[in-house]
Coordinates of C-alpha atoms in Angstrom, one line a residue:
M1 CA -23.6 277.0 99.2
T2 CA -25.6 276.7 95.5
E3 CA -29.1 277.3 95.7
I4 CA -31.1 274.7 94.3
E5 CA -34.6 274.2 93.2
R6 CA -35.9 271.1 92.9
H7 CA -39.1 269.5 91.7
S8 CA -40.6 266.2 91.3
Y9 CA -43.0 264.8 88.1
D10 CA -43.9 261.9 86.4
V11 CA -42.4 262.3 82.9
V12 CA -39.6 265.4 82.0
V13 CA -40.4 266.5 78.7
I14 CA -37.4 268.6 76.6
G15 CA -38.0 270.7 74.2
A16 CA -41.3 272.6 73.1
G17 CA -41.4 272.1 69.5
G18 CA -44.2 269.8 67.7
S19 CA -42.3 266.6 68.8
G20 CA -41.7 267.8 72.6
L21 CA -45.6 269.4 72.7
R22 CA -47.0 266.2 71.7
A23 CA -45.0 264.0 73.9
A24 CA -45.7 266.0 76.9
I25 CA -49.7 266.0 75.5
E26 CA -50.0 262.6 75.4
A27 CA -48.5 261.8 78.7
R28 CA -50.9 264.3 80.4
L29 CA -54.1 262.7 78.5
Q30 CA -52.2 259.6 80.3
G31 CA -52.8 261.1 83.5
K32 CA -48.8 261.6 84.5
K33 CA -47.5 265.0 85.9
T34 CA -45.2 266.1 83.1
A35 CA -43.2 269.3 82.6
V36 CA -42.1 271.0 79.5
I37 CA -38.7 272.2 79.2
S38 CA -38.2 275.0 76.5
K39 CA -34.9 276.4 75.9
S40 CA -36.0 279.8 74.3
L41 CA -39.7 281.6 74.6
F42 CA -42.9 279.2 74.7
G43 CA -43.9 279.1 71.0
K44 CA -40.7 280.1 69.7
A45 CA -40.2 276.5 68.6
H46 CA -37.8 275.5 65.2
T47 CA -41.0 273.8 63.9
V48 CA -42.1 276.8 62.5
M49 CA -39.7 276.8 60.0
A50 CA -41.3 273.8 58.1
E51 CA -43.5 275.7 56.2
G52 CA -44.1 273.2 53.4
G53 CA -46.4 271.1 54.9
A54 CA -46.9 267.9 56.2
A55 CA -46.9 264.5 54.6
A56 CA -49.4 262.3 55.3
A57 CA -51.3 260.0 52.4
M58 CA -55.0 261.0 52.8
G59 CA -55.7 260.8 49.1
N60 CA -57.1 263.8 49.2
V61 CA -55.7 265.5 46.1
N62 CA -55.0 262.1 44.0
P63 CA -56.9 259.2 45.6
N64 CA -54.5 256.8 44.2
D65 CA -51.8 257.7 46.9
N66 CA -52.0 255.1 50.4
W67 CA -49.7 254.6 52.9
K68 CA -47.7 252.0 50.7
V69 CA -47.2 254.3 48.3
H70 CA -45.8 256.6 51.7
F71 CA -44.2 254.2 52.4
R72 CA -42.1 253.1 49.6
D73 CA -41.1 257.4 48.5
T74 CA -39.8 257.7 52.4
M75 CA -37.6 254.3 52.1
R76 CA -36.6 255.6 48.3
G77 CA -35.8 258.9 49.9
G78 CA -33.6 257.4 52.6
K79 CA -31.8 255.2 50.3
F80 CA -33.6 252.3 51.9
L81 CA -31.3 253.0 55.5
N82 CA -34.4 254.1 57.0
N83 CA -35.3 251.8 60.1
W84 CA -38.3 249.7 58.0
R85 CA -40.4 249.7 61.0
M86 CA -40.4 253.1 62.1
A87 CA -41.4 254.5 58.5
E88 CA -44.0 251.9 58.4
L89 CA -45.5 253.4 61.6
H90 CA -45.4 256.7 60.2
A91 CA -47.3 256.1 57.0
K92 CA -49.6 254.8 58.0
E93 CA -50.4 257.1 61.7
A94 CA -49.5 260.1 59.9
P95 CA -53.1 260.9 58.7
D96 CA -54.6 260.3 62.1
R97 CA -52.2 262.5 63.4
I98 CA -53.0 265.3 60.8
W99 CA -57.0 264.9 61.2
E100 CA -56.6 265.0 65.0
L101 CA -54.7 268.4 64.6
E102 CA -57.3 269.8 62.5
H103 CA -59.8 268.3 65.5
W104 CA -58.1 270.7 68.0
G105 CA -58.5 273.4 65.8
A106 CA -55.6 273.7 62.9
L107 CA -56.6 275.7 60.3
F108 CA -55.7 274.2 56.6
D109 CA -56.2 275.0 53.3
R110 CA -59.1 273.5 51.2
T111 CA -59.9 271.5 48.1
K112 CA -62.4 272.5 46.3
D113 CA -64.7 269.7 48.1
G114 CA -63.9 271.2 51.6
K115 CA -61.0 268.6 51.7
I116 CA -57.0 269.2 53.8
S117 CA -55.5 270.5 50.7
Q118 CA -52.0 268.8 49.5
R119 CA -49.1 269.9 47.6
N120 CA -46.4 268.1 45.4
F121 CA -43.2 268.0 47.4
G122 CA -39.7 266.4 46.4
G123 CA -39.6 262.6 46.5
H124 CA -43.3 262.4 47.0
E125 CA -45.0 260.2 44.2
Y126 CA -48.8 262.5 44.8
P127 CA -49.3 265.4 46.3
R128 CA -49.7 264.8 50.2
L129 CA -48.3 267.6 52.1
A130 CA -50.8 269.3 54.2
H131 CA -50.7 272.8 54.2
V132 CA -51.6 276.0 55.6
G133 CA -50.0 278.6 52.9
D134 CA -46.3 278.4 53.3
R135 CA -46.3 278.7 57.2
T136 CA -47.6 275.2 58.0
G137 CA -45.2 274.8 61.4
L138 CA -46.3 278.2 62.2
E139 CA -50.1 276.7 62.7
L140 CA -49.0 273.7 64.0
I141 CA -47.2 274.9 67.0
R142 CA -50.3 276.7 67.4
T143 CA -52.3 274.5 67.8
L144 CA -50.1 272.1 69.7
Q145 CA -49.7 274.9 72.3
Q146 CA -53.1 275.5 72.6
K147 CA -54.3 271.8 73.3
V148 CA -51.5 272.9 76.3
V149 CA -53.7 275.6 76.9
A150 CA -56.8 273.4 76.9
L151 CA -55.8 270.9 79.3
Q152 CA -54.3 273.4 81.4
Q153 CA -57.9 274.6 81.8
E154 CA -59.8 271.5 82.4
D155 CA -57.3 271.2 85.4
H156 CA -57.8 274.5 86.9
R157 CA -61.2 272.8 87.0
D158 CA -60.7 270.0 87.9
H159 CA -58.2 270.6 90.8
G160 CA -57.8 273.9 90.5
D161 CA -54.4 274.5 90.0
Y162 CA -53.7 274.9 86.2
E163 CA -50.2 273.7 86.4
A164 CA -51.2 270.5 88.3
Y165 CA -50.6 268.3 85.5
L166 CA -49.1 270.1 83.0
K167 CA -46.4 273.0 83.2
V168 CA -44.5 274.7 80.6
W169 CA -40.6 275.9 82.1
P170 CA -39.8 278.4 79.2
E171 CA -36.0 279.9 78.7
T172 CA -34.7 276.4 80.5
T173 CA -31.5 275.1 79.4
I174 CA -30.9 271.2 80.6
T175 CA -26.9 270.4 80.8
R176 CA -27.3 267.2 82.4
L177 CA -29.6 264.1 82.7
L178 CA -29.5 262.2 86.0
V179 CA -28.7 258.7 86.4
K180 CA -29.5 256.1 89.1
G181 CA -28.9 252.4 89.1
G182 CA -28.6 252.4 85.2
K183 CA -32.3 254.4 84.7
I184 CA -33.1 257.7 84.4
A185 CA -33.4 259.7 87.4
G186 CA -34.5 263.0 86.7
A187 CA -32.8 266.2 84.8
F188 CA -30.4 269.0 86.1
G189 CA -30.7 272.6 84.8
Y190 CA -31.1 276.3 85.1
V191 CA -33.6 279.0 84.7
R192 CA -31.7 281.4 81.7
E193 CA -33.2 284.7 83.1
T194 CA -31.7 284.4 86.5
G195 CA -29.2 281.5 86.4
K196 CA -31.3 279.7 89.4
F197 CA -30.3 275.7 89.0
V198 CA -33.0 273.8 89.1
V199 CA -33.5 269.7 89.5
F200 CA -36.2 267.9 88.3
E201 CA -36.5 264.2 89.6
A202 CA -38.7 262.0 87.1
P203 CA -38.3 258.5 85.9
A204 CA -38.7 259.3 82.7
V205 CA -37.8 262.1 80.3
V206 CA -38.3 262.4 76.5
L207 CA -35.7 264.5 74.4
A208 CA -37.1 266.6 72.0
T209 CA -34.9 269.2 71.5
G210 CA -34.3 269.2 67.6
G211 CA -31.1 269.5 65.6
I212 CA -27.4 270.2 65.4
G213 CA -27.1 273.2 62.7
K214 CA -25.8 276.1 64.8
S215 CA -21.8 274.0 64.3
F216 CA -22.1 274.4 61.1
K217 CA -21.4 277.7 59.4
V218 CA -24.4 278.1 57.4
T219 CA -27.8 277.0 58.8
S220 CA -31.3 277.6 58.4
N221 CA -31.0 276.0 62.1
S222 CA -31.9 278.9 65.1
W223 CA -29.9 279.4 68.0
E224 CA -31.3 276.7 69.9
Y225 CA -30.1 273.9 68.0
T226 CA -26.8 273.0 69.6
G227 CA -27.5 269.1 70.0
D228 CA -28.2 268.7 73.1
G229 CA -30.8 265.7 73.2
H230 CA -27.8 263.9 71.1
A231 CA -25.6 265.1 73.7
L232 CA -27.6 264.4 77.1
A233 CA -28.3 261.0 75.7
L234 CA -25.1 260.1 75.2
L235 CA -24.0 261.2 78.2
A236 CA -26.6 259.5 80.0
G237 CA -25.8 256.4 78.7
A238 CA -27.7 256.0 75.2
T239 CA -26.5 255.8 71.9
L240 CA -26.3 257.4 68.7
L241 CA -27.5 255.9 65.1
N242 CA -25.6 256.8 61.9
M243 CA -24.9 260.6 62.5
E244 CA -23.2 260.9 59.1
F245 CA -26.0 262.1 57.9
V246 CA -26.5 265.3 57.7
Q247 CA -29.0 267.4 55.5
F248 CA -28.0 270.6 53.5
H249 CA -31.2 271.6 52.2
P250 CA -30.8 272.8 48.6
T251 CA -32.4 276.4 48.7
G252 CA -31.7 278.7 51.3
M253 CA -31.1 282.4 50.9
V254 CA -27.6 283.2 49.6
W255 CA -27.7 286.9 49.1
P256 CA -27.8 289.8 51.0
P257 CA -25.4 287.9 53.8
S258 CA -27.1 289.2 56.5
V259 CA -29.9 286.0 55.6
K260 CA -27.7 283.5 54.5
G261 CA -28.5 280.7 55.3
I262 CA -32.5 281.2 55.9
L263 CA -34.7 278.5 54.1
V264 CA -36.8 278.7 50.9
T265 CA -39.8 276.3 52.1
E266 CA -39.5 273.3 48.9
S267 CA -42.8 274.5 48.7
V268 CA -41.4 276.9 45.8
R269 CA -40.4 274.3 43.9
G270 CA -43.9 272.1 44.6
D271 CA -45.8 275.0 43.4
R272 CA -43.9 274.9 39.5
G273 CA -40.5 276.9 40.5
I274 CA -37.6 275.7 38.5
L275 CA -34.0 275.9 39.2
L276 CA -31.7 278.3 36.8
N277 CA -27.7 278.4 36.3
S278 CA -26.0 281.7 35.2
E279 CA -26.6 280.3 31.5
G280 CA -30.6 280.7 32.7
R281 CA -30.5 276.8 31.9
R282 CA -32.8 274.4 33.7
F283 CA -29.9 272.1 35.0
M284 CA -31.7 269.5 37.0
F285 CA -32.1 267.3 34.2
D286 CA -28.4 266.7 34.1
Y287 CA -28.9 264.8 37.7
I288 CA -30.9 262.6 37.6
P289 CA -29.4 259.8 39.5
E290 CA -30.0 256.6 38.0
V291 CA -32.0 255.0 40.3
F292 CA -34.8 257.7 39.9
K293 CA -34.7 257.8 36.1
E294 CA -37.9 256.2 35.5
K295 CA -39.7 258.3 37.6
Y296 CA -38.5 262.0 36.9
A297 CA -39.3 263.5 33.2
T298 CA -36.1 264.3 30.9
T299 CA -37.4 266.9 29.4
E300 CA -39.1 270.7 30.0
E301 CA -41.8 270.2 28.5
E302 CA -42.5 266.5 30.3
A303 CA -42.0 268.2 33.4
D304 CA -43.8 271.0 32.8
R305 CA -47.1 268.9 32.2
W306 CA -46.8 266.8 35.1
Y307 CA -48.1 269.9 37.4
D308 CA -51.4 269.2 35.3
D309 CA -51.5 265.6 34.6
P310 CA -49.0 263.5 36.6
D311 CA -50.8 260.4 36.1
N312 CA -49.5 261.0 32.6
N313 CA -46.2 262.2 32.8
R314 CA -43.2 261.8 35.3
R315 CA -41.9 264.5 37.6
P316 CA -40.0 267.5 37.5
P317 CA -36.1 266.7 38.3
E318 CA -36.4 269.8 40.6
L319 CA -38.3 267.8 43.0
L320 CA -35.8 264.8 43.3
P321 CA -34.9 263.9 46.7
R322 CA -33.1 267.0 48.7
D323 CA -29.8 265.9 49.1
E324 CA -29.8 265.0 45.0
V325 CA -30.6 268.2 44.6
A326 CA -28.0 270.3 46.8
R327 CA -25.5 267.8 44.9
A328 CA -26.6 269.1 41.7
I329 CA -26.5 272.7 42.9
N330 CA -23.2 272.3 44.4
A331 CA -21.8 270.9 41.2
E332 CA -23.0 274.0 39.5
V333 CA -21.2 276.5 41.1
K334 CA -18.0 274.6 41.5
A335 CA -18.5 274.6 37.6
G336 CA -18.4 278.2 37.5
R337 CA -22.2 278.1 36.7
G338 CA -23.4 279.8 39.5
S339 CA -24.7 282.6 40.7
P340 CA -23.3 286.1 41.3
H341 CA -23.5 285.1 44.9
G342 CA -22.0 281.4 45.3
G343 CA -25.5 280.0 44.7
V344 CA -28.1 279.3 41.5
F345 CA -31.3 281.4 40.4
L346 CA -34.9 279.8 42.0
T347 CA -38.0 281.4 40.3
V348 CA -41.3 281.3 40.0
V349 CA -41.7 284.5 37.6
G350 CA -44.6 283.6 34.9
R351 CA -44.6 279.6 36.0
M352 CA -48.1 279.8 37.7
P353 CA -51.4 280.1 36.0
G354 CA -52.7 283.1 38.3
G355 CA -49.9 285.5 38.2
A356 CA -48.4 287.7 41.1
E357 CA -51.3 287.5 42.6
E358 CA -51.4 283.3 43.0
I359 CA -48.1 283.3 44.0
K360 CA -48.4 285.8 46.9
R361 CA -51.6 284.0 47.8
R362 CA -49.6 280.0 47.7
L363 CA -46.2 281.5 49.0
P364 CA -47.3 284.5 51.4
A365 CA -44.3 284.1 53.7
M366 CA -41.4 283.7 51.0
H367 CA -43.3 286.6 49.7
H368 CA -42.7 288.6 52.4
Q369 CA -39.3 287.3 53.2
F370 CA -37.6 288.3 50.6
K371 CA -39.3 291.3 50.1
E372 CA -38.5 292.6 53.6
L373 CA -35.4 290.9 53.7
A374 CA -33.6 290.8 50.6
D375 CA -35.3 293.5 48.6
V376 CA -36.0 291.1 46.1
D377 CA -39.9 290.6 44.7
I378 CA -40.2 286.9 44.0
T379 CA -43.1 287.8 41.4
K380 CA -40.7 289.7 39.4
E381 CA -37.3 288.4 39.7
P382 CA -35.5 285.1 41.0
M383 CA -34.0 283.9 44.1
E384 CA -30.3 282.9 44.8
V385 CA -30.5 280.3 46.6
G386 CA -27.9 277.6 48.4
P387 CA -27.3 274.7 50.3
T388 CA -27.8 275.0 53.7
C389 CA -27.2 272.7 56.8
H390 CA -30.9 272.0 57.6
Y391 CA -31.5 268.8 59.4
V392 CA -29.6 265.7 60.6
M393 CA -31.0 262.4 60.2
G394 CA -29.1 260.9 63.0
G395 CA -30.2 260.8 66.3
V396 CA -30.7 258.6 69.5
E397 CA -31.0 255.3 68.3
V398 CA -35.0 254.2 69.8
D399 CA -37.2 251.5 69.9
P400 CA -39.7 252.7 66.8
D401 CA -42.8 251.3 69.0
T402 CA -42.0 253.0 71.8
A403 CA -39.9 255.9 70.9
A404 CA -37.4 254.5 74.5
A405 CA -33.8 254.6 74.1
V406 CA -31.2 251.5 75.3
V407 CA -31.1 253.6 78.7
P408 CA -34.5 252.6 80.9
G409 CA -36.5 255.6 81.5
L410 CA -35.2 257.8 78.5
F411 CA -37.3 258.4 75.1
A412 CA -36.3 260.5 71.9
A413 CA -38.9 262.1 69.5
G414 CA -38.2 264.5 66.5
E415 CA -34.7 265.6 65.1
C416 CA -33.3 264.6 67.9
S417 CA -34.0 260.7 67.1
G418 CA -32.8 258.5 64.7
G419 CA -33.8 255.7 62.1
M420 CA -36.7 257.0 60.6
H421 CA -35.4 259.0 57.3
G422 CA -32.6 256.7 56.8
S423 CA -29.5 258.7 55.0
N424 CA -31.9 261.4 53.8
R425 CA -35.2 263.0 55.1
L426 CA -38.1 263.9 52.9
G427 CA -39.6 267.0 52.7
G428 CA -43.2 266.9 54.5
N429 CA -41.9 264.1 56.6
S430 CA -40.9 265.9 59.4
L431 CA -43.4 267.4 60.9
S432 CA -46.0 264.1 60.3
D433 CA -42.6 262.2 61.8
L434 CA -42.9 264.5 65.0
L435 CA -46.6 264.2 65.6
V436 CA -46.6 260.0 65.0
F437 CA -43.7 259.2 67.0
G438 CA -44.2 262.6 69.6
R439 CA -47.2 260.7 70.7
R440 CA -45.6 257.5 70.8
A441 CA -43.1 258.7 73.0
G442 CA -45.3 260.4 75.5
L443 CA -47.1 257.1 75.6
G444 CA -44.1 254.8 75.9
A445 CA -42.8 257.4 79.0
A446 CA -46.5 256.9 80.4
E447 CA -46.3 253.0 80.1
Y448 CA -42.9 253.0 81.9
V449 CA -43.4 255.1 84.3
D450 CA -46.8 252.9 85.5
S451 CA -45.0 249.5 85.0
L452 CA -42.7 251.1 87.9
G453 CA -45.0 251.7 90.3
D454 CA -43.3 253.1 93.8
D455 CA -40.1 252.1 92.7
R456 CA -38.5 255.5 91.6
P457 CA -35.1 256.0 91.0
V458 CA -33.8 259.1 93.2
P459 CA -31.0 261.2 91.6
D460 CA -27.4 260.9 93.6
Q461 CA -26.6 264.1 95.3
E462 CA -23.1 263.7 94.2
E463 CA -24.3 263.3 90.6
I464 CA -26.4 266.9 91.1
D465 CA -23.1 268.2 92.7
Y466 CA -21.2 267.5 89.5
A467 CA -23.7 269.1 87.4
V468 CA -23.2 272.3 89.6
A469 CA -19.7 272.0 89.1
E470 CA -19.7 271.8 85.6
A471 CA -21.8 274.6 84.9
L472 CA -19.9 277.0 87.2
A473 CA -16.5 275.8 85.8
P474 CA -16.2 278.6 83.5
F475 CA -16.6 281.1 85.8
E476 CA -13.8 280.1 87.7
R477 CA -11.3 279.8 85.2
K478 CA -9.8 283.4 84.6
G479 CA -8.1 284.6 81.7
G480 CA -9.6 282.0 79.3
E481 CA -10.4 282.2 75.6
S482 CA -13.8 283.7 75.1
P483 CA -16.4 280.5 73.9
Y484 CA -17.4 283.0 70.7
A485 CA -13.9 282.0 69.2
V486 CA -14.2 278.8 69.9
H487 CA -17.6 278.8 68.5
A488 CA -16.4 280.4 65.5
D489 CA -13.6 278.4 64.6
L490 CA -16.1 274.9 65.0
Q491 CA -18.0 276.3 62.4
Q492 CA -15.9 276.9 60.3
T493 CA -14.1 273.7 60.6
M494 CA -17.7 271.8 60.1
N495 CA -18.4 273.7 57.4
D496 CA -14.7 273.3 55.6
L497 CA -14.5 270.2 55.8
V498 CA -17.5 267.7 56.9
G499 CA -19.5 269.5 54.7
I500 CA -21.7 268.6 52.0
I501 CA -18.3 266.9 50.1
R502 CA -16.3 265.3 52.0
T503 CA -12.8 263.0 51.4
E504 CA -10.9 261.0 53.8
K505 CA -7.8 263.4 54.1
E506 CA -10.5 265.8 55.4
L507 CA -12.1 264.5 58.0
Q508 CA -8.7 262.8 59.4
L509 CA -7.9 266.6 59.7
A510 CA -11.2 268.1 60.9
L511 CA -10.7 265.5 63.9
E512 CA -7.4 266.6 64.8
K513 CA -8.8 270.1 64.9
L514 CA -12.2 268.9 67.2
E515 CA -9.3 267.8 69.4
E516 CA -8.0 270.6 69.5
L517 CA -11.3 272.9 69.9
R518 CA -12.1 270.4 72.8
A519 CA -9.1 271.6 75.0
R520 CA -9.6 275.2 74.2
A521 CA -13.5 274.4 74.9
A522 CA -12.3 273.4 78.4
K523 CA -9.8 276.6 78.8
V524 CA -13.2 279.1 77.9
S525 CA -13.8 281.7 80.8
V526 CA -17.1 284.2 81.5
E527 CA -17.3 287.1 83.0
G528 CA -20.4 288.4 84.8
G529 CA -23.0 286.7 86.5
K530 CA -25.1 284.0 85.6
G531 CA -28.1 286.0 85.2
Y532 CA -28.6 286.4 81.6
N533 CA -25.2 285.5 80.3
P534 CA -25.1 284.6 76.4
A535 CA -21.3 283.7 77.0
W536 CA -22.1 281.6 79.6
H537 CA -24.9 279.8 78.1
L538 CA -22.1 279.1 75.2
A539 CA -19.7 277.6 77.3
L540 CA -22.0 274.8 78.4
D541 CA -23.6 274.4 74.3
L542 CA -20.2 274.3 73.7
R543 CA -19.7 270.7 75.2
N544 CA -22.6 269.4 73.5
M545 CA -21.4 271.1 70.0
L546 CA -18.2 269.6 70.4
L547 CA -20.0 265.8 71.3
V548 CA -22.0 266.2 68.4
S549 CA -19.4 266.8 66.2
E550 CA -17.0 264.2 66.8
C551 CA -19.8 261.8 66.3
I552 CA -20.4 263.2 62.2
A553 CA -16.9 263.6 61.4
K554 CA -15.9 259.6 62.8
A555 CA -19.3 258.2 61.1
A556 CA -18.0 260.0 57.9
L557 CA -14.9 258.8 58.1
E558 CA -16.0 255.5 58.9
R559 CA -18.6 254.9 55.9
T560 CA -16.9 254.4 53.0
E561 CA -19.7 255.0 50.3
S562 CA -21.7 258.1 49.1
R563 CA -25.3 257.6 50.3
G564 CA -28.1 260.1 51.0
G565 CA -26.9 263.8 53.0
H566 CA -23.6 261.7 53.1
T567 CA -21.2 262.4 50.0
R568 CA -17.4 261.0 49.7
E569 CA -16.2 262.0 46.9
D570 CA -13.4 259.2 47.3
Y571 CA -16.3 256.5 47.6
P572 CA -18.9 258.2 45.1
Q573 CA -20.7 255.3 44.3
M574 CA -23.5 254.0 47.2
S575 CA -22.4 250.1 48.5
P576 CA -25.5 247.2 48.7
E577 CA -22.8 246.1 51.5
W578 CA -22.6 249.3 53.7
R579 CA -26.9 249.5 53.1
K580 CA -27.3 246.7 55.6
V581 CA -24.9 248.7 58.2
N582 CA -25.6 251.2 60.9
L583 CA -22.9 253.1 62.9
I584 CA -23.5 253.7 66.6
C585 CA -22.1 256.3 68.4
R586 CA -20.9 255.8 72.5
L587 CA -19.2 257.4 75.1
V588 CA -16.4 255.7 76.9
G589 CA -13.3 256.8 78.7
K590 CA -13.6 258.7 81.8
A591 CA -16.4 260.7 82.9
D592 CA -14.4 264.3 82.6
D593 CA -13.3 263.4 79.3
P594 CA -15.5 261.3 77.6
R595 CA -14.3 259.9 73.9
V596 CA -16.2 259.1 71.0
E597 CA -16.3 255.4 69.6
I598 CA -18.1 253.8 66.3
K599 CA -19.4 250.9 66.4
R600 CA -20.8 248.4 63.3
Q601 CA -24.5 247.2 64.1
E602 CA -26.5 244.8 61.3
M603 CA -29.4 245.9 60.3
E604 CA -33.2 244.1 60.9
P605 CA -33.8 242.8 57.5
M606 CA -37.3 244.2 56.4
R607 CA -40.6 242.0 56.3
E608 CA -41.4 240.2 53.2
D609 CA -44.6 242.2 53.0
L610 CA -43.2 245.2 52.6
L611 CA -40.3 243.8 50.6
A612 CA -43.1 243.0 47.8
L613 CA -44.3 246.1 47.7
F614 CA -41.0 247.2 45.7
D615 CA -40.8 245.9 41.9
V616 CA -37.3 243.6 41.9
E617 CA -35.7 245.7 39.7
E618 CA -35.8 248.9 42.3
L619 CA -34.7 246.7 45.1
K620 CA -32.1 245.1 43.2
K621 CA -30.6 248.9 42.8
Y622 CA -29.7 248.9 46.7
M623 CA -29.4 245.4 48.0
T624 CA -27.9 242.4 48.1
P625 CA -28.8 239.4 45.9
E626 CA -29.4 237.1 49.3
E627 CA -31.3 240.2 50.9
L628 CA -33.9 239.4 49.0
P629 CA -37.2 237.2 49.4
A630 CA -36.8 233.6 47.6
G631 CA -39.2 234.2 45.1
M632 CA -37.8 237.6 43.7
R633 CA -33.9 235.8 43.9
A634 CA -36.0 233.7 41.4
A635 CA -37.2 235.9 39.4
A636 CA -34.2 238.1 39.0
G637 CA -31.8 234.8 38.7
A638 CA -34.3 234.1 35.5
E639 CA -34.0 237.8 34.1
E640 CA -30.2 237.4 34.0
D641 CA -30.1 234.6 32.4
D642 CA -32.6 235.9 30.2
K643 CA -30.2 238.5 29.0

């Protein structure tokens, strides 16, 4: 009989990045016995890759900034497909979450008068990103970890046990959520070092597992990003929202091959960096979309003046939202004006008033990264960069206020939750997003546990036995294919057919190939034991990556328009009708062979007080006339008559 270790908690948080730690901290502050499950080592969360800063309208650098401006920028960046309530909560609460971090010990760069410094970033009207050089994500993680340790020290003082109310499980993977009577009852997984199976009995689970990037060949994401939270939610009966929207960060390293895909932070462009093609020309002026033309400079002279006088000049087009910059780079490469290794040039040489020393001071990680990994000195020569799969806007469908999924007891925050960013995430919004909704998820989970009283669902042994058999299956199969071969073909398929530019023909071909890969994955076999066996780990991760990839491909085929992180070459325009539609993924069919089903769901109309924050001319670019408030419709009609 298989040995299974059992533990009981109030709240289990899956993922130890920024959103997971903030959720766990909040659950513990509410008095709940909480477990944090980390797939990797504690402290090795992908949050550290968010280098540029955390967006929060504190107004420290420009006093004109406020939550309303931040809300507008977020909605514009997401092409108005955002869950507007999430965007509102985020814009209002982000400053409090940053000040909270500061109170907990986070160190930020400072303005001359001692306030938290804020820098420019793509899509943000004002300097808004609180930062620590270009290592902001690392400081955030360090601060949250230290808060966890501080709470554990309190528990040791009060209860004689550091882990009485908050325990971290490092290098532990969850393979199934346990459901009883339609409600969350716990989670099943294994300890990666030993292979020992573990059951966590808990009435509330918070998914904070990050993204899906390892389904793509070229990605900034680390090995943990295999879509675990997305897949676990689907398999538990929850729904995913708008999975077609995948962000390709415009500036990943393209040379040398050993570092291809590693991120070059947007703060390089926020700190005067410019993009050049092989002709030495700043090409971004050629790619300013109509909806953004009022906000962005059309000459190099105006663009450069903006850094010192933003009130009287328009923004450089290098600071357009990421989806726009990525498509522009892709277009330049396709036109034969790319760099020698298939990207473009990003340079800060001669761009900062303080010269080389200021570059090193403001961008220390970038200087070190390029010098050590690519033998490029960014103070003297340009970087070669290009689009890399970076972030998925789609994720678990959640209630904006509580972060609750449709399955009672299930919550999600951070990148694995959907809605907040619409069709495209603005840089810097992720770090503040995970703080705002990590806290709300932890609070929502605690309140849900309180609502149950003593009536907590208990996992069925039958479901645990199924999870065990599923996990052991790759060992039972003999002579099967290597999981590495299947994974490589999956990555190539997604990169070639479901990448930055999509067509109906290629998406249909992708779905055919995914079906073939599903059949191959069902036959993979591994050798050896359960104790730290990377092939076994990958064999189990394949299920998640294939499910998520199917969601992305099917949703991308369904949405016949181009918007944000979804570009259809055969449908190049945004559609006001499609803007009102969310695409919902759910699983149907047999439990051992589930299939992804796509349904259309109409968006809830935005409140009129929030619509009033925008000019009618801007709203007309995104919305149908009947969506506009009566007063705006009348004004728009009068303007048309005047023409």
